[in-house]
Amino acid sequence: MSCEPLGQYVPDVVDPGTANGEESEMCSLRTYIAKPNFDRNIAPIVVIIPDAFGWTFDNARIMAEEYASRGNFLVLVPDFMNGDHADERILASMDQFNAPDVSLFKKVLLGSQALKRLLPFLYRNRRSVVQQRILSFFETLRNDNTRPIGVAAFGWGGLYAIQLTHPRLSATPGRRTLVDAAFVAHPTSAKVPDDFDLVSVPLSFAIGTEDILVKSSRVNTIREILSRNASPTVEHETVLYQGAKHGFAMRGNQENREERVAGLQAVDQAVAWFVRWLHHTPQETQGLPASDDTVTPPIYTSGPREEDVQL
């Protein structure tokens, strides 16, 4: 099928914005579409691979609207989970888990409860089931479009975005990969170093210092791999957010200023990265709105330029 574009749970972890896009079928998958403000027929495409809460999760759709309006992208959020998603009651359990002054016993209880609800989703959406579905979508999208394509992924979706940055024989002739740039925040299941060794397009990586699933030692290894494999035409960056927990870029606690600011910064990071690598002429970026929020810099950024930004 052609990929040509066709014309609340737990308040403290759901962004207060509004999703005003539309749903349609693209590349054989139901897809949420957020359209750019201008030049809709030539705007670069950004595909969001969401975390475990799927394509209907409010935050994923609101983020699509942010990317579209601020970066002038056509943003797609496909249903890669075939109508499935993780039980949203997990959000409430993890919100309590991360609250201050929670006893160890309560943490064990809440963690076990969340895991019990998450495991059925992970089995139904294991790599052998969804990987080809995701690849097929991007292959069709690439073949049906001459526009630059970016991928932004979070948590569960992070592994697949990293794999999309690898060279592929199935990519369109003259274009070695299925995407031209990638942004990945707090990925799960990605193998270090294997999945990062083959990254061959610009990759922006965001992780929190309090992420219980991605330890600091692995982050350092990822930074080293990306820096080693960078080139003048393929740059990478790693941004570490002080105090941010797993999931902060998609569903941080809006009542916690530190998490809210980290989430806003991650949006800034992704939009800036895609503007840099997907818009090819100065005319394409004229008139793009800047963020209205004043935020504190993350703890550091690293890449081929090796810049450190101090708090």
XYZ file of C-alpha atoms in Angstrom:
311
model
C 0.000 0.000 0.000
C 1.205 3.488 -0.809
C 2.716 5.571 1.953
C 1.704 8.898 0.456
C 0.247 11.006 3.303
C -3.544 11.220 3.390
C -5.046 14.523 3.379
C -5.789 9.677 30.229
C -4.670 8.117 32.251
C -2.706 9.144 35.407
C -2.639 12.977 35.069
C 0.810 13.443 36.582
C 2.502 11.467 33.813
C 0.427 12.628 30.856
C 1.352 15.826 29.053
C -1.368 18.508 29.319
C -1.181 19.389 25.606
C -3.656 18.492 22.883
C -3.373 16.081 19.969
C -5.191 17.486 16.928
C -3.888 15.245 14.147
C -5.720 12.607 12.177
C -5.718 8.839 11.845
C -5.327 7.101 8.504
C -3.815 3.964 6.995
C -0.257 4.281 5.718
C 2.052 1.495 4.593
C -0.666 -0.986 5.662
C -0.692 0.252 9.274
C -3.077 2.511 11.129
C -1.146 5.729 11.683
C -1.556 8.963 13.586
C -0.517 11.878 11.363
C 0.624 15.313 12.571
C 1.054 17.717 9.671
C 3.538 20.587 9.384
C 2.448 24.206 9.275
C 3.692 24.808 5.732
C 5.280 23.075 2.706
C 3.336 19.902 3.498
C 4.184 18.281 0.174
C 7.949 18.518 0.683
C 8.398 18.517 4.470
C 10.746 15.809 5.781
C 9.125 12.834 7.499
C 9.710 11.840 11.129
C 8.340 8.493 12.316
C 7.836 7.967 16.043
C 8.245 4.447 17.419
C 6.651 4.864 20.850
C 7.341 3.182 24.124
C 5.292 0.264 25.408
C 2.132 2.370 25.737
C 1.699 2.527 22.001
C 0.452 4.761 19.233
C -2.776 5.817 21.004
C -0.993 7.063 24.125
C -1.722 10.793 24.461
C 1.899 11.758 25.044
C 3.098 10.091 21.826
C 0.542 12.037 19.799
C 1.189 15.333 21.557
C 4.905 14.846 20.916
C 4.134 14.282 17.231
C 2.312 17.622 17.158
C 5.288 19.332 18.818
C 7.746 17.935 16.293
C 5.483 18.846 13.370
C 4.851 22.443 14.410
C 8.300 23.287 15.717
C 10.369 21.491 13.093
C 8.019 21.627 10.113
C 7.943 17.863 9.710
C 5.269 15.421 8.632
C 5.177 13.209 11.740
C 3.801 9.670 11.726
C 2.992 7.467 14.727
C 2.166 4.018 13.286
C 0.515 1.144 15.121
C 3.513 -1.169 15.187
C 1.896 -3.214 17.980
C -1.122 -4.326 15.927
C -3.679 -2.736 18.251
C -1.902 -3.796 21.421
C -0.110 -1.776 24.119
C 1.089 -2.215 27.686
C -1.419 -2.005 30.524
C -1.554 1.684 31.483
C -2.023 0.755 35.152
C 1.742 0.200 35.075
C 2.104 3.989 34.998
C 0.422 4.360 38.368
C 2.560 1.591 39.877
C 5.808 3.127 38.629
C 4.755 6.609 39.708
C 4.334 5.282 43.257
C 7.586 3.301 42.931
C 9.517 6.503 42.158
C 7.869 8.558 44.898
C 10.092 9.653 47.819
C 10.040 7.778 51.124
C 8.648 4.548 49.674
C 9.742 1.532 51.697
C 11.820 -1.228 50.133
C 8.970 -3.681 50.726
C 6.528 -1.384 48.886
C 8.996 -0.942 46.017
C 9.312 -4.717 45.639
C 5.528 -5.062 45.667
C 4.988 -2.281 43.124
C 7.797 -3.522 40.896
C 6.398 -7.047 40.901
C 2.938 -5.726 40.096
C 4.228 -3.655 37.161
C 6.296 -6.571 35.831
C 3.311 -8.922 35.998
C 1.311 -6.493 33.865
C 4.181 -5.793 31.454
C 5.309 -9.351 30.659
C 2.243 -10.336 28.576
C 2.770 -7.253 26.391
C 6.469 -8.029 25.934
C 5.659 -11.583 24.880
C 2.977 -10.511 22.388
C 5.327 -7.850 20.986
C 8.613 -9.737 21.052
C 11.273 -9.030 18.442
C 10.380 -11.984 16.230
C 6.808 -10.675 15.942
C 7.273 -6.940 15.408
C 10.680 -6.515 13.789
C 9.566 -7.390 10.261
C 6.413 -5.285 10.653
C 8.556 -2.248 11.452
C 11.075 -2.942 8.685
C 8.308 -3.405 6.109
C 6.767 -0.071 7.049
C 10.059 1.778 6.602
C 10.933 -0.070 3.399
C 7.619 0.920 1.838
C 7.908 4.457 3.164
C 11.415 4.793 1.717
C 10.407 3.396 -1.663
C 7.326 5.630 -1.937
C 9.050 8.876 -0.937
C 12.017 10.991 -1.913
C 11.742 13.026 1.274
C 14.348 12.679 4.034
C 13.162 10.325 6.775
C 13.971 10.464 10.479
C 12.993 8.123 13.299
C 12.412 9.054 16.949
C 12.022 6.212 19.425
C 11.480 5.734 23.124
C 11.907 2.788 25.490
C 10.466 -0.285 23.761
C 10.870 1.355 20.346
C 14.506 2.326 20.867
C 15.984 -0.994 19.759
C 14.207 -0.868 16.404
C 15.235 2.723 15.707
C 18.870 1.813 16.347
C 18.559 -1.124 13.950
C 17.090 1.188 11.312
C 20.351 3.165 11.343
C 22.254 0.095 10.108
C 23.132 -0.320 6.403
C 20.602 -2.512 4.588
C 20.486 -4.235 1.232
C 16.738 -3.518 1.144
C 17.251 0.244 1.237
C 16.505 2.269 -1.895
C 19.434 2.280 -4.366
C 21.746 5.159 -3.572
C 20.492 5.314 0.035
C 22.241 2.771 2.236
C 19.813 3.013 5.158
C 16.060 3.187 5.651
C 16.373 6.433 7.648
C 18.564 9.523 7.372
C 18.754 10.493 11.060
C 17.614 9.113 14.406
C 16.804 10.237 17.931
C 16.599 7.586 20.658
C 15.664 8.095 24.315
C 16.107 5.530 27.114
C 15.981 2.403 24.896
C 15.301 -1.054 26.292
C 16.608 -4.388 24.952
C 19.356 -2.818 22.813
C 22.580 -4.820 22.939
C 25.810 -3.003 23.757
C 28.046 -2.922 21.793
C 26.454 -4.981 18.982
C 23.490 -2.754 18.101
C 25.526 0.456 18.272
C 28.553 -0.728 16.303
C 26.681 -0.555 12.987
C 25.065 2.870 13.421
C 25.747 4.692 10.145
C 23.448 7.749 10.186
C 23.437 10.716 12.591
C 22.129 9.484 15.960
C 21.150 11.622 18.943
C 20.918 9.641 22.180
C 19.165 10.800 25.388
C 19.378 9.061 28.757
C 18.711 9.962 32.401
C 21.206 9.567 35.240
C 18.565 7.694 37.276
C 17.543 5.228 34.556
C 17.335 1.854 36.283
C 17.382 -0.042 32.953
C 20.408 1.610 31.325
C 23.353 1.784 33.724
C 26.047 4.465 33.548
C 28.692 1.933 32.485
C 26.638 1.059 29.414
C 26.085 4.750 28.667
C 29.844 5.327 28.701
C 30.351 2.408 26.331
C 27.662 3.758 23.992
C 29.319 7.200 24.008
C 32.673 5.664 23.142
C 31.234 3.574 20.294
C 29.333 6.491 18.752
C 32.325 8.812 19.025
C 34.610 6.201 17.475
C 32.277 5.577 14.539
C 31.506 9.226 13.794
C 32.675 11.040 10.662
C 32.394 14.580 9.258
C 29.131 13.601 7.537
C 27.774 11.271 10.224
C 27.877 12.826 13.675
C 26.454 11.453 16.884
C 25.674 12.932 20.279
C 24.879 11.590 23.727
C 22.987 13.769 26.203
C 22.770 12.768 29.856
C 19.971 14.344 31.937
C 20.663 14.828 35.629
C 18.080 13.161 37.873
C 15.920 11.890 34.992
C 14.400 8.418 35.264
C 13.542 5.811 32.659
C 10.728 7.078 30.459
C 11.336 10.780 31.158
C 11.357 11.835 27.493
C 7.906 10.384 26.814
C 6.054 10.358 30.128
C 7.922 12.237 32.840
C 6.052 13.345 35.954
C 4.695 16.805 35.088
C 4.397 17.703 38.781
C 8.131 17.169 39.261
C 10.008 20.188 37.876
C 13.222 18.237 37.270
C 11.422 15.589 35.223
C 9.267 18.139 33.404
C 12.316 20.184 32.416
C 14.182 17.071 31.264
C 11.228 16.113 29.068
C 11.121 19.585 27.505
C 14.840 19.454 26.857
C 14.512 16.077 25.161
C 11.942 17.558 22.767
C 14.348 20.438 22.068
C 17.149 17.940 21.484
C 15.140 15.848 19.016
C 13.697 18.774 17.056
C 17.096 20.483 16.745
C 18.708 17.230 15.588
C 16.110 16.567 12.909
C 16.137 20.181 11.707
C 19.890 19.919 11.333
C 19.969 16.627 9.447
C 16.661 16.450 7.547
C 16.207 20.027 6.305
C 18.688 20.488 3.476
C 18.288 24.173 2.581
C 18.125 27.361 4.690
C 14.742 28.143 3.129
C 13.259 24.999 4.656
C 14.026 26.183 8.191
C 12.911 29.794 7.875
C 10.072 30.696 10.187
C 10.401 27.655 12.438
C 9.268 28.542 15.965
C 11.670 28.253 18.875
C 10.781 26.682 22.191
C 8.924 28.994 24.561
C 10.363 27.276 27.621
C 13.551 28.301 29.371
C 15.260 25.189 30.655
C 18.465 24.289 32.438
C 21.123 22.606 30.246
C 21.568 18.850 30.625
C 24.582 17.568 32.497
C 26.644 17.086 29.332
C 26.539 16.516 25.632
C 29.115 14.489 23.816
C 29.859 13.604 20.246
C 32.630 14.258 17.789
C 32.845 17.802 19.154
C 33.195 16.547 22.761
C 31.543 19.573 24.334
C 30.609 19.485 28.027
C 27.801 21.669 29.331
C 27.897 22.207 33.074
C 24.818 22.682 35.210
